[in-house]
Structures are given as C-alpha cells and as structure tokens.
Amino acid sequence: MLNLPRPWRLPLLGLALTWALLAALYYDTGAAMVFIWNRSETFAHAWVVPPISAWLVWRRRADLVVLVPQPAPRWLWLMLPLGLLWLVGDLAAANSATQFTLVGMLVVMVPALLGTEAARRIAFPLGFLFFAVPFGDFMTPWLVDRTADFTVVALRATGVPVFREGNQFIIPTGSWSVVQACSGIRYLMASVMVGTLFAYLNYRGNRKRWAFVGVAIVTPLVANWLRAYMIVMLGHLSGNRLATGVDHIIYGWVFFGIIMLIMFMLGARWADAEPEPQPAPSGAVMRPASPAHWSGVLLAAALLLALPPQLRASAEHSAAHAAPVLAAPALQGWAWHGEPMTGWRPSFENPAGVLHGRFEPQDAGGPAVGIYVGYYRDQRYGRQLVTSVNQMVNAETEKEWAQTAGGLAELDAPAAPPSWRTAELRGQALSEVRGDGSSAPRLRVWQIYWINGRPFVSDWQAKLYGAWLSLLGRGDDAAVLLVYVDKAAAGTDDARLRSFIHLNP
C-alpha cells in the first residue's frame, strides 16, 4: 500500500472512507464551494489550496512516520456543534457557514482517527484548508468605498478637480466609476493566502509569522488604493488613451505583482533555518490500536456525519413547496397599476415570485409610490433572499442606475416596522449628468425584509430567524419589500414614504 508503514495502513484507510462519506453526504455543500471557485475570480486561488495542503503534509512525513496512529474519539464530540452549525447554516442558506463547517468536519476526522499528536504535527496544513472556503465578499462594499475615498482625495491633493457622487466621479477629462472589480478584494485574498503560506515556510516563531501576515493584509489594501489613483492619472494625463480599457486591468495586476515580489523579497531576509525532524514524544504508545477499537470509532464518526443531513431532510419535508401567488392589497384611496413607475429593476436573483408596480392616488393629486416584492420559498444556493449578490442596484451590470447614498430610517407607526434601510438612486449615467445633476431622475427607496411574518433590517438577524423557523418546521418563506418614490416628491425626511407606510402598514 504505497510502501506505507504497517501501523498507518488501517488508520489512513479509515480516514479515506470517512472523507468519502463526508463528500457523499455533503455533496451539495462541496459542489456549491467548487462552483464559486469557478464562477468568481476572487476565489480562483482556492483551487490550489488542497494540493498545497497535501504538499505541506508530505513535507512533514518524517515527523509522522515515527508515530503510531492512535484514534482519539474525544475529538468526535466536536462533530455535535459542527453538525448544528451546518444545519443552521443550511436552513439559513448561509453558504459560508456550511462550507466552513464542511472543512471543519474534514479536519476533525484527522485527530479523531490518526491521533492528537499526528494532527498537532500537521496543524498548519490542516488549518490551511480553510482558505478553500469562499469567504470575504461581505468586505467588498467597504473596500469599494475606501478605494473611492483614497482616489478622490489623492486626485484633489495633486490638483485635479473632482465631482463625486457615490462611488462615481468626474474629472475634467472624463468620468470614472469604482466598481467591485476595483475593490482590491482579489488582491487581498490572494495576498493573505500566499503571505500566510510564506510565513509558515520561512519563519519558526509565531511572532514573526503573525507580523508578516499583518503585512500581507495591509500591503494589498494600500497597493490597491495607489493602483486606482495611478490608473485614473494615467487616463487623465494621456487624454484617456491609456488605462481606460482592458489595459488598466493588466497594469493593475503588474503593479500588484511587483509589490508582492518586493514584499516577499524583504520578508525572505529574515527567514529562519529549516527545523529538524521531530522524534516520537517520550511515553508515546507504540502499539497499534485493535481493529475493534478502530471499528467503533469509525462507526461513531459515520453516525455523527449522517445526523445533520437527516435532520435537514426532515425539516425540508415539513416545509411548503407550492409556488407563491402574489397580489397587491387593496388600499383605500389608492389604485394599483402593474407597470413600474420607472425603468429601475431591483437586482434580486431567482425569487419564487415577484410583484412590481405602483400605487397611484385616486384623487390624482399626488405622486405615485412604487412597490417591489421579491418572494422566496424553498431557498437554496442561487435562490436565497439574503446574499451579497442581492441588492438594489448591481453596479457590475447596471449602466443607468446607481446607488448614491444609503442609511437607516426610524418610523413611529404602531403597526409598521420601526426601522427601514434607505437609499437614494440616480437614474442616469454620471457621464451624462449636466450641471449640478438635479435633472437626472432620482428615487428615494426604503427596504425591509419580511421573514415569515416578522420584519428585519439586519441581514444576519434575518438569516438566523429564518433558520430557526425552518428548524421548527415552519418553512423558509421570506421576502424583500421595497417602497420608493421620486425624490422630488419625497418631501423633507422622506415624508411621502413615511405617510404612505404609516397609513398602509
């Protein structure tokens, strides 16, 4: 068996079997993770994480072969909270939670079947596997805002006048927009992963390792801000002949590569010598465990792995599956029209049902109020309500509409939700806006989540409450409600929207 020492053959076979069972039982979770690797360039680096982890384990083979694997079943107790976390995450359609849990289960099987000492010696390769989880997209809006802030400040500091609205701005030679691709999230993810690996391979002390990881976090952030500024300046100084097309992406990656090379060259100056192979610890058990012991641990592991999917299937069986039928309510003094009041369409992917139109006052004496309802049922990956891809405006695909402001509003109405998420949208490309921009169509929008009868503003609270209801067998019905009006008619402090919601809670 690949010239493996005899004491390792049965434990490794058992580990392979449990990993195979894990892959079969949690196939959808693993497949969703791989799908994101393929779809998103931000997480394309995750493809190399498993082979790198395997190579890191291979480097420590001399430290492992001196051990005799001993199962440590106490590690299986961790499967209970991990299984619960996976169940709650799956019910809430929280992909990161289920995927972190999947990797956690895979890692826990190593000390459970090979022993605590063996797992300790390969702790970093096992921990490195967590870089395979697509996590961190939630930082993109913040990174976009900070990149836009730095770029505008740097332009003004170098004498370039700037008119900014949201994350779009105009300079004398043209208009620019800081979108998700400019956020630097790809640089950050790649730098943290490679920087962590570099620190592990080159340093022996934890203080030096953590210091270098800190540098690997800060460096891509600052580098991306400088990159964005230099791209805009290249376009500005060249009369928009340079850095306005695909070439600005190339310049960005070349600049990032140079910065990373400098960072690693400087870091290598303080590299430590390779450690000597570790002998077996004194007093270690050198006799293999009995087959009966192995069988008991394997059976317990298999049962614990199978429990969460079984509970998930039970919760799914009790949920409603019929497609929802949406209809506008009859409101006194208002007439419903099924055509939206503008060309704006909220970017919420794959709802089970949609209601989008407007209420017009029957006395014809006031402005219309737009309504959008996106209803979700039987939520799964790609068709869930609360996710980073669902937003009022998708800046990557929407060319006309842009979100220029956001916030929260409090509403003092007995039967209406007390808190709402607010936004202002502009319905014209910034490059086409003239004067002070007041002629561009603008909307004031209020948003709320409806989770099986209860309103929420917070994403994570909505997810957790939805998961709890699903766990109780009450289904996962949820919706997003957007109420909007033309900004010119919104009034002071969105008085038009406040009045409409107060009278029609």
XYZ file of C-alpha atoms in Angstrom:
505
model
C 0.000 0.000 0.000
C 2.325 2.702 -1.364
C 5.081 1.472 0.998
C 3.195 2.873 3.974
C 4.374 1.692 7.395
C 2.054 -1.073 8.566
C 0.670 0.881 11.582
C -0.539 3.629 9.215
C -2.431 1.493 6.709
C -5.660 0.868 8.593
C -5.939 4.417 10.023
C -5.401 6.038 6.614
C -7.918 3.687 5.020
C -10.438 4.635 7.697
C -9.714 8.331 7.155
C -10.209 7.944 3.407
C -13.538 6.172 3.980
C -14.834 8.865 6.329
C -13.786 11.606 3.917
C -15.571 9.765 1.102
C -18.706 9.522 3.261
C -18.383 13.215 4.090
C -18.164 14.082 0.385
C -21.243 11.975 -0.399
C -23.432 13.242 2.451
C -22.489 16.892 1.989
C -22.154 16.865 -1.781
C -24.323 19.956 -2.301
C -22.214 21.980 0.132
C -18.963 20.952 -1.524
C -20.365 21.458 -5.020
C -21.504 24.988 -4.125
C -17.996 25.761 -2.913
C -16.412 24.488 -6.143
C -18.995 26.383 -8.199
C -17.868 29.635 -6.569
C -14.224 28.784 -7.316
C -15.178 28.500 -10.974
C -17.513 31.482 -11.131
C -15.653 34.092 -9.120
C -12.123 35.231 -9.905
C -11.955 36.459 -6.315
C -11.751 32.861 -5.103
C -9.974 31.197 -8.017
C -6.936 30.784 -5.744
C -8.911 28.193 -3.741
C -8.211 25.589 -6.444
C -4.584 25.367 -5.305
C -5.376 25.137 -1.582
C -5.990 21.339 -1.378
C -2.837 20.386 -3.346
C -0.739 22.855 -1.338
C -2.100 21.387 1.885
C -1.267 17.872 0.676
C 2.262 19.004 -0.223
C 2.698 20.564 3.220
C 1.697 17.271 4.842
C 4.156 15.423 2.591
C 6.929 17.749 3.793
C 6.219 16.622 7.356
C 6.219 12.895 6.542
C 9.452 12.350 8.503
C 7.699 13.741 11.591
C 4.719 11.444 11.068
C 6.243 8.050 10.299
C 7.876 7.887 13.746
C 4.395 7.868 15.286
C 1.933 5.027 15.680
C -1.572 6.386 14.955
C -3.944 6.123 17.893
C -7.621 7.049 17.492
C -8.755 9.862 19.777
C -12.562 9.542 19.857
C -12.952 12.538 22.175
C -12.443 14.717 19.099
C -15.738 13.389 17.749
C -17.576 15.490 20.342
C -16.760 18.474 18.113
C -18.993 16.932 15.465
C -22.057 17.893 17.517
C -21.555 21.702 17.398
C -20.201 21.434 13.856
C -23.262 19.471 12.773
C -25.556 22.009 14.427
C -23.724 24.889 12.740
C -24.034 23.175 9.359
C -27.738 22.551 9.923
C -28.450 26.147 10.932
C -26.311 27.450 8.069
C -28.074 25.272 5.521
C -31.509 26.246 6.807
C -30.488 29.906 6.643
C -28.927 29.427 3.182
C -25.687 30.797 4.673
C -23.098 29.280 2.361
C -20.047 30.380 4.316
C -21.321 28.710 7.499
C -21.987 25.379 5.797
C -18.698 25.439 3.900
C -16.565 26.320 6.919
C -18.339 23.518 8.770
C -17.651 21.061 5.964
C -13.930 21.804 6.107
C -14.074 21.698 9.902
C -15.579 18.209 9.819
C -12.898 17.077 7.402
C -10.185 18.414 9.711
C -11.690 16.946 12.904
C -11.567 13.468 11.398
C -7.756 13.649 11.341
C -7.128 13.764 15.113
C -10.130 11.509 15.729
C -8.679 8.736 13.553
C -4.930 9.418 13.453
C -4.473 10.808 16.938
C -3.881 14.166 18.564
C -0.088 14.098 18.180
C -0.258 13.368 14.452
C -2.754 16.202 13.950
C -0.599 18.576 16.009
C 2.374 17.994 13.721
C 0.352 18.890 10.638
C -1.824 21.540 12.276
C -0.896 24.243 9.759
C -1.583 22.130 6.636
C -4.966 21.240 8.122
C -5.737 24.842 9.020
C -4.605 25.978 5.572
C -7.574 24.072 4.114
C -9.901 26.773 5.432
C -8.551 29.096 2.727
C -10.571 26.945 0.322
C -13.801 28.414 1.720
C -15.046 31.353 -0.398
C -15.325 33.932 2.347
C -14.893 37.681 2.480
C -17.241 39.036 -0.195
C -19.035 40.998 2.524
C -15.973 43.289 2.665
C -16.341 44.336 -0.976
C -18.660 47.352 -0.439
C -16.373 48.699 2.302
C -13.301 48.196 0.115
C -15.011 49.931 -2.812
C -15.864 52.919 -0.601
C -12.329 53.192 0.789
C -10.789 52.894 -2.683
C -13.050 55.665 -3.964
C -12.249 57.817 -0.904
C -8.493 57.471 -1.380
C -8.640 58.037 -5.139
C -10.682 61.224 -4.830
C -8.508 62.586 -2.002
C -5.312 61.787 -3.938
C -6.650 63.398 -7.127
C -7.592 66.581 -5.306
C -4.242 66.611 -3.500
C -2.473 66.593 -6.876
C -4.567 69.444 -8.251
C -7.227 67.540 -10.211
C -10.772 68.872 -9.593
C -13.294 66.118 -8.839
C -17.081 65.970 -8.713
C -18.091 62.852 -6.803
C -21.440 61.167 -6.294
C -21.399 57.833 -4.531
C -18.545 55.801 -5.963
C -18.643 57.547 -9.321
C -16.780 60.757 -10.065
C -15.993 63.154 -12.890
C -12.667 64.847 -13.608
C -12.004 67.315 -16.455
C -11.013 64.548 -18.888
C -13.813 62.066 -18.214
C -15.874 60.045 -15.763
C -14.797 57.092 -13.638
C -16.567 54.537 -11.505
C -15.141 52.444 -8.668
C -16.894 49.082 -9.030
C -16.443 45.729 -7.315
C -13.567 44.783 -9.615
C -11.708 47.849 -8.312
C -12.235 46.965 -4.649
C -8.971 45.045 -4.320
C -10.717 42.036 -2.771
C -8.896 39.719 -5.204
C -5.521 41.173 -4.274
C -6.370 40.920 -0.581
C -7.499 37.286 -0.731
C -4.503 36.168 -2.770
C -2.054 38.120 -0.616
C -3.374 36.796 2.702
C -3.296 33.192 1.497
C 0.174 33.374 -0.053
C 1.508 35.548 2.774
C 0.323 33.060 5.401
C 1.960 30.215 3.497
C 5.192 32.205 3.134
C 5.248 32.990 6.867
C 4.787 29.324 7.787
C 7.520 28.109 5.451
C 10.102 30.761 6.319
C 9.659 31.584 9.992
C 9.696 29.406 13.091
C 8.452 31.901 15.679
C 4.772 32.820 15.888
C 5.561 36.499 16.451
C 7.375 36.796 13.116
C 4.693 34.774 11.386
C 1.840 36.939 12.617
C 3.791 40.103 11.835
C 4.256 39.014 8.225
C 0.588 38.040 7.917
C -0.275 41.543 9.128
C 1.958 43.000 6.423
C 0.262 40.719 3.869
C -3.096 42.212 4.879
C -2.111 45.886 4.863
C 0.085 45.807 1.742
C -2.610 44.837 -0.825
C -5.027 47.399 0.617
C -2.584 50.283 0.224
C -1.318 48.904 -3.098
C -4.851 48.797 -4.486
C -5.526 52.390 -3.468
C -2.322 53.506 -5.180
C -3.189 51.392 -8.222
C -6.623 53.007 -8.564
C -5.147 56.500 -8.286
C -2.403 55.765 -10.825
C -4.893 54.249 -13.289
C -7.046 57.385 -13.176
C -3.989 59.622 -13.513
C -2.719 57.597 -16.477
C -6.043 58.076 -18.207
C -6.185 61.749 -17.269
C -2.644 62.627 -18.390
C -2.902 60.615 -21.634
C -6.210 62.129 -22.674
C -7.918 58.783 -22.000
C -5.715 56.932 -24.476
C -4.241 54.744 -21.712
C -5.763 52.801 -18.810
C -9.372 53.174 -19.957
C -9.962 49.636 -21.232
C -8.679 46.151 -20.549
C -5.154 47.555 -20.278
C -5.937 49.138 -16.901
C -6.612 45.650 -15.502
C -3.252 44.488 -16.870
C -1.475 47.484 -15.353
C -3.152 46.727 -12.043
C -2.020 43.112 -11.894
C 1.524 44.004 -12.997
C 1.712 46.644 -10.274
C 0.314 44.216 -7.703
C 2.804 41.541 -8.771
C 5.725 43.932 -8.334
C 4.502 44.949 -4.868
C 4.101 41.303 -3.811
C 7.562 40.436 -5.133
C 9.106 43.248 -3.100
C 7.178 42.139 -0.007
C 8.417 38.550 -0.286
C 11.997 39.599 -1.068
C 12.081 41.742 2.051
C 10.426 39.018 4.108
C 12.978 36.441 2.960
C 15.793 38.450 4.557
C 14.609 37.334 7.994
C 13.899 33.702 7.082
C 14.804 31.046 9.657
C 16.539 27.720 9.096
C 14.533 24.554 8.483
C 13.690 22.714 11.730
C 14.994 19.226 12.429
C 12.532 16.314 12.169
C 10.723 15.653 15.442
C 11.123 12.288 17.175
C 8.220 10.470 18.748
C 7.288 12.037 22.102
C 8.534 10.260 25.182
C 5.980 7.892 26.608
C 4.051 7.652 23.342
C 2.054 4.468 22.766
C 3.866 2.470 20.076
C 1.358 -0.375 19.794
C -1.415 -0.054 17.175
C -4.997 0.052 18.420
C -7.097 -3.065 17.956
C -9.356 -3.445 14.890
C -12.370 -3.445 17.210
C -11.351 -0.044 18.554
C -10.942 1.319 15.027
C -14.328 -0.075 14.014
C -16.052 1.597 16.956
C -14.528 4.988 16.205
C -15.365 4.693 12.500
C -18.969 3.750 13.267
C -19.360 6.676 15.666
C -17.865 9.051 13.081
C -20.215 7.763 10.372
C -23.293 8.203 12.583
C -22.309 11.727 13.573
C -21.680 12.642 9.932
C -25.080 11.302 8.855
C -27.144 13.020 11.569
C -27.228 16.663 10.292
C -28.310 15.792 6.702
C -31.060 13.580 8.127
C -32.358 16.412 10.307
C -32.185 18.748 7.302
C -34.245 16.337 5.221
C -36.880 16.164 7.977
C -37.143 19.963 8.126
C -37.409 20.176 4.345
C -40.166 17.561 4.252
C -42.335 19.649 6.575
C -41.963 22.867 4.558
C -44.375 24.214 1.941
C -43.353 23.769 -1.688
C -46.152 25.328 -3.765
C -45.205 28.404 -5.773
C -46.434 31.611 -4.096
C -49.104 33.745 -5.751
C -48.595 37.454 -5.124
C -51.271 40.129 -5.413
C -51.298 43.777 -4.435
C -53.516 44.605 -1.450
C -56.494 46.915 -1.832
C -55.580 50.228 -0.211
C -58.202 52.867 0.446
C -57.595 55.922 -1.700
C -55.015 54.193 -3.896
C -55.256 52.425 -7.261
C -52.833 49.628 -8.168
C -51.090 49.531 -11.550
C -48.968 46.551 -12.565
C -46.433 48.614 -14.514
C -43.424 50.001 -12.573
C -43.144 53.777 -12.387
C -39.550 53.813 -13.748
C -37.152 51.614 -15.680
C -35.339 50.601 -12.491
C -35.453 46.916 -11.582
C -34.041 45.771 -8.212
C -31.307 43.149 -8.532
C -32.669 40.202 -6.519
C -31.844 36.861 -8.107
C -34.274 33.996 -8.705
C -37.191 34.803 -6.396
C -40.082 32.343 -6.353
C -42.456 35.226 -7.065
C -42.282 38.948 -7.911
C -44.742 41.795 -7.533
C -43.583 45.082 -9.060
C -45.790 48.038 -9.820
C -47.076 51.295 -8.388
C -49.886 52.740 -6.325
C -51.387 55.970 -7.628
C -53.633 58.205 -5.515
C -57.219 58.004 -6.739
C -57.661 61.746 -6.404
C -54.832 62.195 -8.941
C -53.403 64.874 -6.748
C -50.143 63.343 -5.670
C -47.172 61.310 -6.865
C -47.190 57.548 -7.321
C -45.485 55.197 -4.875
C -43.578 52.248 -6.315
C -43.690 48.780 -4.746
C -41.372 45.820 -5.290
C -41.824 42.477 -3.533
C -39.385 39.629 -4.157
C -40.727 36.440 -2.522
C -38.515 33.447 -1.736
C -39.504 29.875 -0.838
C -37.511 26.609 -0.695
C -34.308 28.614 -0.538
C -31.104 27.057 -1.801
C -27.801 28.251 -3.202
C -28.561 30.579 -6.112
C -32.130 31.282 -4.965
C -31.892 32.749 -1.496
C -33.025 36.104 -0.207
C -30.185 37.366 1.970
C -26.972 37.181 -0.022
C -24.289 39.584 -1.182
C -25.439 39.413 -4.817
C -28.943 40.677 -3.967
C -29.005 44.458 -3.857
C -30.970 47.449 -5.037
C -28.543 48.113 -7.883
C -25.951 45.736 -9.294
C -23.055 48.068 -10.058
C -21.390 45.427 -12.239
C -24.239 45.088 -14.755
C -26.423 48.174 -14.335
C -25.312 51.016 -16.611
C -28.047 53.589 -15.985
C -28.970 53.348 -12.327
C -26.565 53.826 -9.429
C -26.940 53.980 -5.662
C -25.554 57.284 -4.448
C -26.451 57.196 -0.743
C -27.731 54.853 1.936
C -28.754 54.803 5.566
C -31.415 53.849 8.103
C -34.757 55.450 8.915
C -36.876 55.156 12.052
C -40.662 55.157 11.687
C -43.028 55.873 14.559
C -46.101 53.956 13.429
C -47.913 51.400 15.631
C -48.434 48.667 13.027
C -45.480 49.338 10.693
C -41.865 48.128 11.016
C -39.958 50.616 13.199
C -36.701 50.540 11.184
C -36.077 50.629 7.432
C -32.999 50.575 5.243
C -32.898 53.612 2.949
C -31.147 54.504 -0.284
C -31.036 57.143 -2.962
C -30.743 56.076 -6.596
C -29.749 58.110 -9.635
C -31.228 57.030 -12.951
C -28.670 58.436 -15.359
C -25.055 57.564 -16.067
C -22.839 60.092 -14.305
C -21.068 60.910 -17.568
C -24.423 62.179 -18.922
C -25.341 64.288 -15.908
C -25.167 68.008 -16.577
C -24.889 70.965 -14.228
C -25.498 70.063 -10.619
C -27.112 66.762 -11.581
C -30.593 67.823 -10.423
C -32.160 66.929 -13.785
C -31.220 63.263 -13.504
C -34.108 61.007 -12.401
C -33.713 60.114 -8.736
C -35.538 57.820 -6.359
C -35.797 57.544 -2.602
C -36.114 53.876 -1.624
C -37.000 52.191 1.669
C -36.300 48.484 2.154
C -37.330 45.862 4.716
C -37.004 42.074 4.941
C -40.123 40.048 5.754
C -39.243 36.694 7.325
C -42.367 34.578 7.790
C -44.381 37.470 9.168
C -41.681 39.402 11.014
C -39.750 42.456 9.693
C -35.959 42.771 9.778
C -33.372 45.276 8.597
C -30.246 43.319 9.562
C -29.034 40.649 7.140
C -27.677 38.316 9.800
C -30.750 38.626 12.029
C -32.965 37.796 9.066
C -30.846 34.741 8.263
C -30.804 33.439 11.836
C -34.537 33.907 12.340
C -35.276 32.174 9.048
C -33.052 29.257 10.040
C -34.791 28.970 13.415
C -38.234 28.832 11.792
C -37.048 26.204 9.310
C -35.639 24.152 12.179
C -39.076 24.287 13.815
C -40.660 23.039 10.596
C -42.400 26.326 9.785
C -40.848 26.756 6.345
C -38.428 29.337 4.983
C -40.832 31.809 3.365
C -39.248 35.250 3.159
C -39.471 38.383 1.069
C -37.885 41.744 0.446
C -40.167 44.781 0.286
C -39.032 47.979 -1.438
C -41.162 51.126 -1.297
C -39.963 54.042 -3.408
C -40.932 57.436 -4.724
C -39.463 60.124 -6.960
C -37.012 62.170 -4.903
C -38.570 65.458 -5.990
C -41.873 64.306 -4.470
C -40.405 62.583 -1.407
C -40.516 65.706 0.732
C -38.460 66.555 3.783
C -37.108 63.462 5.541
C -38.948 61.242 3.025
C -42.307 62.498 4.276
C -44.192 60.950 1.339
C -42.883 57.467 2.089
C -43.450 57.890 5.814
C -47.049 58.926 5.242
C -47.731 56.061 2.819
C -46.306 53.407 5.166
C -47.995 54.954 8.216
C -51.421 54.873 6.545
C -50.889 51.462 4.920
C -48.777 49.376 7.351
